[in-house]
Amino acid sequence: MLSRLRSVEGSAAAACDAWPLMEAMYPICRSITGDGVRQTLDLVQQRLPLQRTEVPTGTAVFDWEIPKEWNIRDAYIADLQGRRVVDFREHNLHVVNYSTPVQRSMTLEELKPHLHSLPDKPDWIPYRTSYYREHWGFCLRHRDMERLGPGPFEVVIDSTLVPGSLTYAECVVAGRTQGEAIVYTHTCHPSLANDNLSGIAACAALAKELRGEHPRLTWRFVFGPGTIGSLAWLSRNEPRLGRVRAGLTVGLLGDGGALTYKRSRRGDRVTDRAAEHVLRGVARARLVDFEPYGYDERQFCSPGFDLPIGRLTRSPNGQYPEYHSSADNLDLLRPECFAESIRALADMIALLDENRALRNLSPKGEPRLGKRGLYGSLGGGAPGEFEHALLWVLSFSDGEHDLLAIAERSKLDFHLLARAAAALEDAGLARPLEEEPPAMKLGAHV
Amino acid sequence: MLSRLRSVEGSAAAACDAWPLMEAMYPICRSITGDGVRQTLDLVQQRLPLQRTEVPTGTAVFDWEIPKEWNIRDAYIADLQGRRVVDFREHNLHVVNYSTPVQRSMTLEELKPHLHSLPDKPDWIPYRTSYYREHWGFCLRHRDMERLGPGPFEVVIDSTLVPGSLTYAECVVAGRTQGEAIVYTHTCHPSLANDNLSGIAACAALAKELRGEHPRLTWRFVFGPGTIGSLAWLSRNEPRLGRVRAGLTVGLLGDGGALTYKRSRRGDRVTDRAAEHVLRGVARARLVDFEPYGYDERQFCSPGFDLPIGRLTRSPNGQYPEYHSSADNLDLLRPECFAESIRALADMIALLDENRALRNLSPKGEPRLGKRGLYGSLGGGAPGEFEHALLWVLSFSDGEHDLLAIAERSKLDFHLLARAAAALEDAGLARPLEEEPPAMKLGAHV
Amino acid sequence: MLSRLRSVEGSAAAACDAWPLMEAMYPICRSITGDGVRQTLDLVQQRLPLQRTEVPTGTAVFDWEIPKEWNIRDAYIADLQGRRVVDFREHNLHVVNYSTPVQRSMTLEELKPHLHSLPDKPDWIPYRTSYYREHWGFCLRHRDMERLGPGPFEVVIDSTLVPGSLTYAECVVAGRTQGEAIVYTHTCHPSLANDNLSGIAACAALAKELRGEHPRLTWRFVFGPGTIGSLAWLSRNEPRLGRVRAGLTVGLLGDGGALTYKRSRRGDRVTDRAAEHVLRGVARARLVDFEPYGYDERQFCSPGFDLPIGRLTRSPNGQYPEYHSSADNLDLLRPECFAESIRALADMIALLDENRALRNLSPKGEPRLGKRGLYGSLGGGAPGEFEHALLWVLSFSDGEHDLLAIAERSKLDFHLLARAAAALEDAGLARPLEEEPPAMKLGAHV
């Protein structure tokens, strides 16, 4: 499964292929609502069928409600000569995201509370938002801030904040069983490349490839805004959550940092074990424990849902210098790192999809494999690797171990064990636990 | 809570304040029953209101019964010249505690089976008892024993061993919830300072201070004799034991040894976890596993009660040279060590009292903290420490973690988390589990 | 228990005593059925009463059935001069075990697919079998194979493969309780000494000695063929398996390798814990995790039985150069190693037999040991080792710990604790859990 993306060559080709998409998405001013998100999804949809959902302003989602929709056409601070000293058209980070409209003449003194800069990074524009308190402001290079005269300035934000809707989209790859898996990536950041065009492009590549397979689980790739987007998705999919066997939130997949898997809240779920298994083979990769700050894993892992969902990034949020600034641009992305991220994700998805717990249907003693053509007939010498894999799967198909647990314990290759499991299923000697009552299924997947 | 005693200055002042009490208690001949215990409690009661209990001789307490009451006025061994060569009035350790009355003329040969000394510590008087077999004897310096002539000697023990009662006392500081905690210290040792005037004086100081607070738990400071005293207390409080959330037996708090916490029988109870958390910050401090020998933790942790009660001492019983001898006197006590013991106990009590498990009342996704004034409104930058504490408490208020577990996992300060928990309770976002059915409460405190 | 075999001298004497038995068994051509097995059991029966079972050909045992019975009188490859170039009478490994009859003239070219040798060990005859596919063949030294001319050869195997029965035998030493334990050793290998005359002889020695004791458990020493023998035993003893508390498969006990205990499938059963306890004191000994390849532990530990049965060998199967070849002969056996194996087995059997979980019948506080003569009456000094053992057994006789767990935790000697447990049982203060309902028993033995 996903064998092309799991190879070095295939993942490099997919990374190459993703570059024009990221370049096209980069200039768009995205936010948690608005046309910027829709235009972004249009670009993705050129590669991938998407199901879109519009959730109207005011809709209750748990403790929250969908905010007004924000759109922006222009914004600037101009001096007396009409020269734009801060210009949204030059960089969309210049406006505090979700700023209310303004058109006013102001002195520097009056304007200052609305200006944000990074004194220790004077050449970078910071990224600021104000989604849930009506507010406006500008972000600018500290170097430029210091050059501002006393004013007065003409201050204009040509935005709208009115009832509308929040937009998210899904690419659903249907599976052969009732189980489901989620891959969520946030789409709300404006011109920031690693955070999170890299996540959108990686998901598009993975979803596109997976559509050519027949997975065991139904895989839902969800493209939505941070926090309110995952909350909206959860609120509209709550009855289905009992089917979720695994999942990931992904983003920040292109920088030069080490691959970093953040465990689910419980830390011992199948996604966590799969990450440990896969990342053991990736140079520099590391696993960190859950903390309740970060991206949408915060919502998926909240105690009321407690889903088996971890997070894969390279540098985590806030842990690279360019984070949430104009320096997080396309130049920050390293193709070989982005390709490695795709490869690791493909490995994890393939493993999570093929993983299953089986029930040994002939559990009293070993079944006679020889009479089924599964075991060499001449005794006295040692059996081969596939015969060992058959014995391991039979021995631990006891309702307490899945194939991943057997791989960890036997040190045999996971995919060899999956082939042995398939042979035993074909021979009628084992059956996936998912065909048993739900109580067993849950036990086997915890 | 207990902030004065938790400071270096405050605990030093409390140690100073305890000295006159220990000096006043030192000369009294205590035992497991009798007027010596009552006089000792009188001294404590000058500082602290106590509820006293007298349990009559013959009362059944589990497999035991309350013994006869023992009192002693005088005892000596005199030579032919009437000179007291061993004199109870010189040191009350000279008589085997609970000795039956005797008045007889005896040769050294006849007397010898009744004499106890320490050949390898010839200047120290040993401490010996015979509570449950009627017997009499004298303890003396080995140096003096060797000087005894052949006799005959006049041997007198002017004691009584008759029906009476066993005395213990409690200082109860009422709490705001149904939960209770126990601090037990033994009161039965005669002129031994570290073991256990230090325990009595420390409990008096802590109980006095706690009476000025409004604790969550009801704290019972119990002053009673070893073994039969805790058994008597347990037998009269059995219906209430289900409320006990935490507890300690304490003693030996003034010597120069390292603070030593002995775990409860199960070793993973909340008191054990609190000790580990607090003692991590105390130089030289160590934690040792439970063994069924020691002080009254033997009774509290017996399998029929199995209470979450550990023990705090400095040197454990039997592990300092002066143990159970006349060398365990007031000079052995080191004020700075005694103050450190008080400080550690105050830290543990404060932590155990503030610790609680909460139920997140808005567990599906994160609640919107911003609209309740609990979260900064301008996004894009990192949240502060208090906001992190709020997220941690919400995320792990799942019925399986208490604040101490969250502190251990998050590395955030316990008291910061307790403040965050209070803010969430005030905002109606969380509720202590103690207001839920008992089955949940137990789970949360294991 | 088994004190003679647990001593260095006694185990050395037992090893000496076993040598003539192994010498007598060595030349016999054993297989999974047939007269070779019966002759072998006759030799054992000269030392030990055995109950024999014959299971007819065709009997279903789980997924298998009892094969036809195989017997062989002669076999050879002769050249044109009638000279036997390969001769069964010279070494019974020369014939592939379970070869069908043949009498034919063949060229070397035709014969080659039926010849097996070890090119990298040209002086050894390999051991090969073909139990479940009708086949014939010869095994020979590679050196001899290379010398064979082009033929033709007269090829004769004078064997029979016809309906008959499979033979296994048991020595049962009856115990005082309902619990049982199994020691299984395979009897199917022809002239191979370490694998497994050493296992047969060690079991004979242990069973003989144990018959002089009154064990707590009923011990069943089972002598049967590999795989189909243990399956046959299991199928005829299935209703009794719930009583099995512990057990071992044994073999390969005489080579110079380190003692090796292979854990049961679960790895935390009482047999596993006993092995860890005993082997800690044996130089070079090691414990390895279960894998579903090896000897009859494969059947006992299959998930449908999941018995608490581990395996003791010296070198494991396949891990010494002489394994499954004519070099595994009597010269390979080292008496001091064989004696060490007997000693370790005797230690494990004694420990498993004496181990039990008790219920403290006076669990509220400590019972008053003094009034029962179990505790010194003069207090103030430290109690002795036996008194400590009493306190440990009382404290942890809580339904969750057996004596072995108490020994591990207390660091006290297992047999001292067993004596303390007996004293408490005699005093009516504790009762073995086996006299309580089965649910408790299972919990205590997991």
PDB file of C-alpha atoms in Angstrom, chain C residues 110-301:
ATOM      1  CA  GLU C 110      17.963 -41.074  -9.502  1.00  0.00           C
ATOM      2  CA  LEU C 111      18.958 -41.468  -5.865  1.00  0.00           C
ATOM      3  CA  LYS C 112      20.262 -37.952  -5.274  1.00  0.00           C
ATOM      4  CA  PRO C 113      16.918 -36.259  -4.461  1.00  0.00           C
ATOM      5  CA  HIS C 114      16.628 -38.769  -1.601  1.00  0.00           C
ATOM      6  CA  LEU C 115      20.053 -38.075  -0.070  1.00  0.00           C
ATOM      7  CA  HIS C 116      20.730 -35.492   2.669  1.00  0.00           C
ATOM      8  CA  SER C 117      24.121 -34.387   3.959  1.00  0.00           C
ATOM      9  CA  LEU C 118      25.770 -31.395   5.604  1.00  0.00           C
ATOM     10  CA  PRO C 119      28.354 -29.925   3.195  1.00  0.00           C
ATOM     11  CA  ASP C 120      29.846 -27.678   5.861  1.00  0.00           C
ATOM     12  CA  LYS C 121      30.045 -30.503   8.434  1.00  0.00           C
ATOM     13  CA  PRO C 122      31.234 -33.344   6.206  1.00  0.00           C
ATOM     14  CA  ASP C 123      31.784 -35.863   9.035  1.00  0.00           C
ATOM     15  CA  TRP C 124      28.346 -35.649  10.599  1.00  0.00           C
ATOM     16  CA  ILE C 125      25.155 -37.424   9.628  1.00  0.00           C
ATOM     17  CA  PRO C 126      22.164 -35.065   9.646  1.00  0.00           C
ATOM     18  CA  TYR C 127      18.828 -35.908  11.286  1.00  0.00           C
ATOM     19  CA  ARG C 128      15.795 -35.568   9.015  1.00  0.00           C
ATOM     20  CA  THR C 129      12.136 -36.588   9.338  1.00  0.00           C
ATOM     21  CA  SER C 130       9.089 -36.781   7.107  1.00  0.00           C
ATOM     22  CA  TYR C 131       6.183 -37.558   9.387  1.00  0.00           C
ATOM     23  CA  TYR C 132       3.284 -36.073   7.495  1.00  0.00           C
ATOM     24  CA  ARG C 133       4.192 -36.527   3.840  1.00  0.00           C
ATOM     25  CA  GLU C 134       4.955 -40.036   2.623  1.00  0.00           C
ATOM     26  CA  HIS C 135       8.555 -39.969   1.531  1.00  0.00           C
ATOM     27  CA  TRP C 136      11.794 -41.872   1.925  1.00  0.00           C
ATOM     28  CA  GLY C 137      15.398 -40.866   2.091  1.00  0.00           C
ATOM     29  CA  PHE C 138      18.862 -41.407   3.483  1.00  0.00           C
ATOM     30  CA  CYS C 139      21.119 -39.118   5.504  1.00  0.00           C
ATOM     31  CA  LEU C 140      24.849 -39.540   5.252  1.00  0.00           C
ATOM     32  CA  ARG C 141      28.190 -37.916   5.912  1.00  0.00           C
ATOM     33  CA  HIS C 142      28.958 -35.432   3.154  1.00  0.00           C
ATOM     34  CA  ARG C 143      32.421 -36.973   2.903  1.00  0.00           C
ATOM     35  CA  ASP C 144      30.753 -40.318   2.066  1.00  0.00           C
ATOM     36  CA  MET C 145      28.291 -38.753  -0.320  1.00  0.00           C
ATOM     37  CA  GLU C 146      31.093 -37.330  -2.416  1.00  0.00           C
ATOM     38  CA  ARG C 147      32.697 -40.739  -2.717  1.00  0.00           C
ATOM     39  CA  LEU C 148      29.602 -42.399  -4.198  1.00  0.00           C
ATOM     40  CA  GLY C 149      30.098 -43.745  -7.701  1.00  0.00           C
ATOM     41  CA  PRO C 150      27.509 -43.386 -10.483  1.00  0.00           C
ATOM     42  CA  GLY C 151      25.732 -46.563  -9.381  1.00  0.00           C
ATOM     43  CA  PRO C 152      23.514 -48.369  -9.927  1.00  0.00           C
ATOM     44  CA  PHE C 153      22.815 -49.080  -6.236  1.00  0.00           C
ATOM     45  CA  GLU C 154      20.500 -51.436  -4.486  1.00  0.00           C
ATOM     46  CA  VAL C 155      18.317 -49.263  -2.297  1.00  0.00           C
ATOM     47  CA  VAL C 156      16.412 -50.937   0.529  1.00  0.00           C
ATOM     48  CA  ILE C 157      14.302 -49.597   3.370  1.00  0.00           C
ATOM     49  CA  ASP C 158      12.657 -52.415   5.255  1.00  0.00           C
ATOM     50  CA  SER C 159      10.089 -50.356   7.163  1.00  0.00           C
ATOM     51  CA  THR C 160       6.362 -50.524   7.782  1.00  0.00           C
ATOM     52  CA  LEU C 161       3.937 -47.634   7.935  1.00  0.00           C
ATOM     53  CA  VAL C 162       0.577 -49.055   8.886  1.00  0.00           C
ATOM     54  CA  PRO C 163      -2.267 -48.429  11.310  1.00  0.00           C
ATOM     55  CA  GLY C 164      -1.121 -48.850  14.894  1.00  0.00           C
ATOM     56  CA  SER C 165      -0.864 -46.401  17.742  1.00  0.00           C
ATOM     57  CA  LEU C 166       1.103 -43.592  19.323  1.00  0.00           C
ATOM     58  CA  THR C 167       2.601 -44.272  22.742  1.00  0.00           C
ATOM     59  CA  TYR C 168       3.149 -41.897  25.636  1.00  0.00           C
ATOM     60  CA  ALA C 169       3.646 -42.520  29.347  1.00  0.00           C
ATOM     61  CA  GLU C 170       3.205 -40.639  32.607  1.00  0.00           C
ATOM     62  CA  CYS C 171       4.582 -40.885  36.092  1.00  0.00           C
ATOM     63  CA  VAL C 172       2.021 -39.213  38.357  1.00  0.00           C
ATOM     64  CA  VAL C 173       3.006 -38.161  41.886  1.00  0.00           C
ATOM     65  CA  ALA C 174      -0.220 -37.368  43.706  1.00  0.00           C
ATOM     66  CA  GLY C 175      -0.431 -34.099  45.634  1.00  0.00           C
ATOM     67  CA  ARG C 176      -2.337 -32.917  48.695  1.00  0.00           C
ATOM     68  CA  THR C 177      -4.381 -30.279  46.837  1.00  0.00           C
ATOM     69  CA  GLN C 178      -6.388 -30.027  43.640  1.00  0.00           C
ATOM     70  CA  GLY C 179      -3.592 -28.151  41.841  1.00  0.00           C
ATOM     71  CA  GLU C 180      -1.443 -29.889  39.244  1.00  0.00           C
ATOM     72  CA  ALA C 181       1.851 -29.335  37.482  1.00  0.00           C
ATOM     73  CA  ILE C 182       3.266 -30.836  34.296  1.00  0.00           C
ATOM     74  CA  VAL C 183       6.809 -31.717  33.269  1.00  0.00           C
ATOM     75  CA  TYR C 184       6.911 -32.794  29.624  1.00  0.00           C
ATOM     76  CA  THR C 185       9.885 -34.256  27.799  1.00  0.00           C
ATOM     77  CA  HIS C 186       9.976 -35.495  24.215  1.00  0.00           C
ATOM     78  CA  THR C 187      10.836 -39.102  23.447  1.00  0.00           C
ATOM     79  CA  CYS C 188      10.763 -39.154  19.646  1.00  0.00           C
ATOM     80  CA  HIS C 189      14.380 -38.575  18.707  1.00  0.00           C
ATOM     81  CA  PRO C 190      16.495 -41.564  17.655  1.00  0.00           C
ATOM     82  CA  SER C 191      20.224 -41.716  18.439  1.00  0.00           C
ATOM     83  CA  LEU C 192      20.585 -38.135  19.663  1.00  0.00           C
ATOM     84  CA  ALA C 193      21.900 -37.847  23.197  1.00  0.00           C
ATOM     85  CA  ASN C 194      21.504 -34.301  24.400  1.00  0.00           C
ATOM     86  CA  ASP C 195      18.286 -33.975  22.393  1.00  0.00           C
ATOM     87  CA  ASN C 196      16.743 -35.748  24.151  1.00  0.00           C
ATOM     88  CA  LEU C 197      18.033 -38.672  26.209  1.00  0.00           C
ATOM     89  CA  SER C 198      19.176 -36.045  28.709  1.00  0.00           C
ATOM     90  CA  GLY C 199      15.593 -34.829  29.168  1.00  0.00           C
ATOM     91  CA  ILE C 200      14.201 -38.346  29.599  1.00  0.00           C
ATOM     92  CA  ALA C 201      16.888 -39.289  32.142  1.00  0.00           C
ATOM     93  CA  ALA C 202      16.508 -36.053  34.128  1.00  0.00           C
ATOM     94  CA  CYS C 203      12.734 -36.486  34.341  1.00  0.00           C
ATOM     95  CA  ALA C 204      13.179 -40.072  35.473  1.00  0.00           C
ATOM     96  CA  ALA C 205      15.530 -38.940  38.252  1.00  0.00           C
ATOM     97  CA  LEU C 206      13.253 -36.114  39.396  1.00  0.00           C
ATOM     98  CA  ALA C 207      10.080 -38.175  39.306  1.00  0.00           C
ATOM     99  CA  LYS C 208      11.709 -41.001  41.204  1.00  0.00           C
ATOM    100  CA  GLU C 209      12.860 -38.640  43.946  1.00  0.00           C
ATOM    101  CA  LEU C 210       9.558 -36.788  44.135  1.00  0.00           C
ATOM    102  CA  ARG C 211       7.725 -40.063  44.724  1.00  0.00           C
ATOM    103  CA  GLY C 212       9.370 -40.084  48.142  1.00  0.00           C
ATOM    104  CA  GLU C 213       7.782 -36.754  49.100  1.00  0.00           C
ATOM    105  CA  HIS C 214       4.242 -35.535  49.749  1.00  0.00           C
ATOM    106  CA  PRO C 215       3.957 -32.645  47.358  1.00  0.00           C
ATOM    107  CA  ARG C 216       1.254 -29.991  47.496  1.00  0.00           C
ATOM    108  CA  LEU C 217       0.566 -30.240  43.759  1.00  0.00           C
ATOM    109  CA  THR C 218       0.034 -33.383  41.727  1.00  0.00           C
ATOM    110  CA  TRP C 219       3.059 -33.607  39.470  1.00  0.00           C
ATOM    111  CA  ARG C 220       2.696 -35.297  36.087  1.00  0.00           C
ATOM    112  CA  PHE C 221       5.943 -36.250  34.349  1.00  0.00           C
ATOM    113  CA  VAL C 222       4.959 -36.953  30.764  1.00  0.00           C
ATOM    114  CA  PHE C 223       7.203 -38.851  28.318  1.00  0.00           C
ATOM    115  CA  GLY C 224       5.816 -38.439  24.809  1.00  0.00           C
ATOM    116  CA  PRO C 225       6.721 -37.601  21.232  1.00  0.00           C
ATOM    117  CA  GLY C 226       7.124 -33.974  20.153  1.00  0.00           C
ATOM    118  CA  THR C 227       4.114 -31.993  18.852  1.00  0.00           C
ATOM    119  CA  ILE C 228       1.674 -34.860  18.167  1.00  0.00           C
ATOM    120  CA  GLY C 229       2.462 -36.332  21.601  1.00  0.00           C
ATOM    121  CA  SER C 230       1.722 -33.191  23.572  1.00  0.00           C
ATOM    122  CA  LEU C 231      -1.344 -32.582  21.398  1.00  0.00           C
ATOM    123  CA  ALA C 232      -2.549 -36.124  22.133  1.00  0.00           C
ATOM    124  CA  TRP C 233      -1.929 -35.652  25.866  1.00  0.00           C
ATOM    125  CA  LEU C 234      -3.745 -32.294  25.815  1.00  0.00           C
ATOM    126  CA  SER C 235      -6.718 -33.722  23.947  1.00  0.00           C
ATOM    127  CA  ARG C 236      -7.119 -36.527  26.495  1.00  0.00           C
ATOM    128  CA  ASN C 237      -6.609 -34.263  29.518  1.00  0.00           C
ATOM    129  CA  GLU C 238      -8.524 -31.174  28.483  1.00  0.00           C
ATOM    130  CA  PRO C 239     -11.063 -31.214  31.361  1.00  0.00           C
ATOM    131  CA  ARG C 240      -8.197 -31.266  33.852  1.00  0.00           C
ATOM    132  CA  LEU C 241      -6.232 -28.325  32.401  1.00  0.00           C
ATOM    133  CA  GLY C 242      -7.958 -25.790  34.659  1.00  0.00           C
ATOM    134  CA  ARG C 243      -6.068 -27.300  37.577  1.00  0.00           C
ATOM    135  CA  VAL C 244      -2.640 -26.733  36.058  1.00  0.00           C
ATOM    136  CA  ARG C 245      -0.747 -24.223  38.204  1.00  0.00           C
ATOM    137  CA  ALA C 246       2.702 -24.528  36.657  1.00  0.00           C
ATOM    138  CA  GLY C 247       4.791 -26.615  34.345  1.00  0.00           C
ATOM    139  CA  LEU C 248       7.826 -27.059  32.188  1.00  0.00           C
ATOM    140  CA  THR C 249       8.887 -28.661  28.981  1.00  0.00           C
ATOM    141  CA  VAL C 250      12.445 -29.901  29.389  1.00  0.00           C
ATOM    142  CA  GLY C 251      15.178 -31.292  27.212  1.00  0.00           C
ATOM    143  CA  LEU C 252      18.740 -30.667  26.013  1.00  0.00           C
ATOM    144  CA  LEU C 253      19.968 -30.749  29.607  1.00  0.00           C
ATOM    145  CA  GLY C 254      23.477 -32.157  29.239  1.00  0.00           C
ATOM    146  CA  ASP C 255      25.494 -29.988  26.852  1.00  0.00           C
ATOM    147  CA  GLY C 256      28.034 -27.387  27.928  1.00  0.00           C
ATOM    148  CA  GLY C 257      25.849 -24.370  27.152  1.00  0.00           C
ATOM    149  CA  ALA C 258      24.340 -22.083  29.796  1.00  0.00           C
ATOM    150  CA  LEU C 259      21.034 -23.037  31.413  1.00  0.00           C
ATOM    151  CA  THR C 260      18.311 -21.282  29.421  1.00  0.00           C
ATOM    152  CA  TYR C 261      14.773 -20.726  30.568  1.00  0.00           C
ATOM    153  CA  LYS C 262      12.279 -19.802  27.882  1.00  0.00           C
ATOM    154  CA  ARG C 263       9.315 -17.949  29.313  1.00  0.00           C
ATOM    155  CA  SER C 264       5.692 -18.952  28.809  1.00  0.00           C
ATOM    156  CA  ARG C 265       3.717 -17.050  26.192  1.00  0.00           C
ATOM    157  CA  ARG C 266       2.485 -14.493  28.714  1.00  0.00           C
ATOM    158  CA  GLY C 267       5.866 -14.245  30.359  1.00  0.00           C
ATOM    159  CA  ASP C 268       4.598 -13.334  33.831  1.00  0.00           C
ATOM    160  CA  ARG C 269       3.192 -16.627  35.058  1.00  0.00           C
ATOM    161  CA  VAL C 270       4.295 -18.295  38.270  1.00  0.00           C
ATOM    162  CA  THR C 271       6.636 -20.668  36.418  1.00  0.00           C
ATOM    163  CA  ASP C 272       8.333 -17.678  34.831  1.00  0.00           C
ATOM    164  CA  ARG C 273       8.721 -15.966  38.178  1.00  0.00           C
ATOM    165  CA  ALA C 274      10.055 -19.133  39.789  1.00  0.00           C
ATOM    166  CA  ALA C 275      12.611 -19.552  37.016  1.00  0.00           C
ATOM    167  CA  GLU C 276      13.768 -15.972  37.458  1.00  0.00           C
ATOM    168  CA  HIS C 277      14.090 -16.488  41.205  1.00  0.00           C
ATOM    169  CA  VAL C 278      15.996 -19.773  40.952  1.00  0.00           C
ATOM    170  CA  LEU C 279      18.227 -18.962  37.974  1.00  0.00           C
ATOM    171  CA  ARG C 280      19.384 -15.701  39.546  1.00  0.00           C
ATOM    172  CA  GLY C 281      21.632 -17.964  41.601  1.00  0.00           C
ATOM    173  CA  VAL C 282      22.971 -20.062  38.708  1.00  0.00           C
ATOM    174  CA  ALA C 283      26.139 -18.927  36.945  1.00  0.00           C
ATOM    175  CA  ARG C 284      25.671 -18.004  33.255  1.00  0.00           C
ATOM    176  CA  ALA C 285      21.950 -18.878  33.337  1.00  0.00           C
ATOM    177  CA  ARG C 286      19.672 -16.756  31.205  1.00  0.00           C
ATOM    178  CA  LEU C 287      15.976 -16.196  30.543  1.00  0.00           C
ATOM    179  CA  VAL C 288      14.588 -15.592  27.086  1.00  0.00           C
ATOM    180  CA  ASP C 289      11.136 -14.561  25.962  1.00  0.00           C
ATOM    181  CA  PHE C 290       8.666 -16.932  24.408  1.00  0.00           C
ATOM    182  CA  GLU C 291       8.655 -17.412  20.692  1.00  0.00           C
ATOM    183  CA  PRO C 292       6.278 -19.799  18.943  1.00  0.00           C
ATOM    184  CA  TYR C 293       9.002 -22.138  17.743  1.00  0.00           C
ATOM    185  CA  GLY C 294      10.819 -24.770  19.789  1.00  0.00           C
ATOM    186  CA  TYR C 295       9.494 -27.875  21.597  1.00  0.00           C
ATOM    187  CA  ASP C 296       6.159 -28.782  23.121  1.00  0.00           C
ATOM    188  CA  GLU C 297       5.782 -25.437  24.909  1.00  0.00           C
ATOM    189  CA  ARG C 298       4.401 -24.412  21.495  1.00  0.00           C
ATOM    190  CA  GLN C 299       1.341 -26.569  22.139  1.00  0.00           C
ATOM    191  CA  PHE C 300       0.933 -25.927  25.888  1.00  0.00           C
ATOM    192  CA  CYS C 301       1.172 -22.167  25.336  1.00  0.00           C
TER     193      CYS C 301
END
